[in-house]
CSV table of C-alpha atoms in Angstrom, one decimal:
chain,number,residue,atom,x,y,z
A,92,UNK,CA,-14.2,-8.5,-13.9
A,93,UNK,CA,-15.7,-9.7,-17.2
A,94,UNK,CA,-13.5,-7.3,-19.2
A,95,UNK,CA,-10.2,-8.5,-20.6
A,96,UNK,CA,-7.2,-7.7,-18.4
A,97,UNK,CA,-9.1,-6.7,-15.3
A,98,UNK,CA,-7.5,-8.2,-12.1
A,99,UNK,CA,-9.3,-6.5,-9.2
A,100,UNK,CA,-12.3,-4.2,-8.8
A,101,UNK,CA,-13.4,-2.1,-5.9
A,102,UNK,CA,-16.5,0.0,-5.2
A,103,UNK,CA,-15.6,2.8,-2.8
A,104,UNK,CA,-17.2,6.0,-1.5
A,105,UNK,CA,-20.6,4.3,-1.0
A,106,UNK,CA,-20.5,3.0,-4.5
A,107,UNK,CA,-19.8,6.4,-6.1
A,108,UNK,CA,-16.4,5.4,-7.4
A,109,UNK,CA,-15.2,2.2,-9.1
A,110,UNK,CA,-11.5,1.5,-9.1
A,111,UNK,CA,-10.4,-1.1,-11.6
A,112,UNK,CA,-6.8,-2.6,-11.5
A,113,UNK,CA,-5.6,-4.1,-14.7
A,114,UNK,CA,-2.8,-6.3,-15.7
A,115,UNK,CA,-0.2,-4.0,-17.4
A,116,UNK,CA,0.9,-6.8,-19.7
A,117,UNK,CA,-2.6,-7.2,-21.1
A,118,UNK,CA,-3.9,-3.6,-21.1
A,119,UNK,CA,-1.9,-0.8,-22.8
A,120,UNK,CA,-2.0,2.8,-21.8
A,121,UNK,CA,-4.1,3.5,-24.8
A,122,UNK,CA,-6.5,0.6,-24.1
A,123,UNK,CA,-7.1,2.0,-20.6
A,124,UNK,CA,-9.1,4.8,-22.0
A,125,UNK,CA,-11.4,2.6,-24.0
A,126,UNK,CA,-11.8,0.2,-21.1
A,127,UNK,CA,-12.8,3.1,-18.7
A,128,UNK,CA,-15.3,4.3,-21.3
A,129,UNK,CA,-16.7,0.7,-21.9
A,130,UNK,CA,-17.1,0.1,-18.1
A,131,UNK,CA,-18.8,3.5,-17.6
A,132,UNK,CA,-21.2,2.8,-20.5
A,133,UNK,CA,-22.1,-0.6,-19.0
A,134,UNK,CA,-22.8,0.9,-15.6
A,135,UNK,CA,-24.9,3.6,-17.2
A,136,UNK,CA,-26.9,1.1,-19.3
A,137,UNK,CA,-27.4,-1.6,-16.6
A,138,UNK,CA,-27.8,0.3,-13.3
A,139,UNK,CA,-30.2,2.9,-11.9
A,140,UNK,CA,-28.5,5.4,-9.6
A,141,UNK,CA,-28.8,9.1,-8.8
A,142,UNK,CA,-25.9,11.4,-9.7
A,143,UNK,CA,-22.8,10.0,-11.2
A,144,UNK,CA,-20.2,7.2,-10.7
A,145,UNK,CA,-16.5,7.8,-11.2
A,146,UNK,CA,-14.6,5.0,-13.0
A,147,UNK,CA,-10.8,4.9,-12.4
A,148,UNK,CA,-8.7,2.4,-14.3
A,149,UNK,CA,-5.3,1.8,-12.7
A,150,UNK,CA,-2.4,0.2,-14.5
A,151,UNK,CA,1.0,0.1,-12.8
A,152,UNK,CA,4.2,-1.9,-12.8
A,153,UNK,CA,6.2,-2.1,-9.6
A,154,UNK,CA,9.8,-3.2,-9.4
A,155,UNK,CA,11.4,-3.9,-6.1
A,156,UNK,CA,15.1,-4.7,-5.7
A,157,UNK,CA,17.2,-5.1,-2.5
A,158,UNK,CA,20.8,-4.1,-2.1
A,159,UNK,CA,22.5,-6.2,0.7
């Protein structure tokens, strides 16, 4: 969560996948690619693990409206 715009983080699949949810107002589609690369690089540099870890950055807007 130390990266700019990150709201929620989850480690799933026994730590083999990281899912990072970002604030769409702070992180653009283009910036998502750099953020995923930067997070993967930090994991690679700071952790010891066998195999690989998948890093998924998720940016979405949801709009809900009700007709009554």
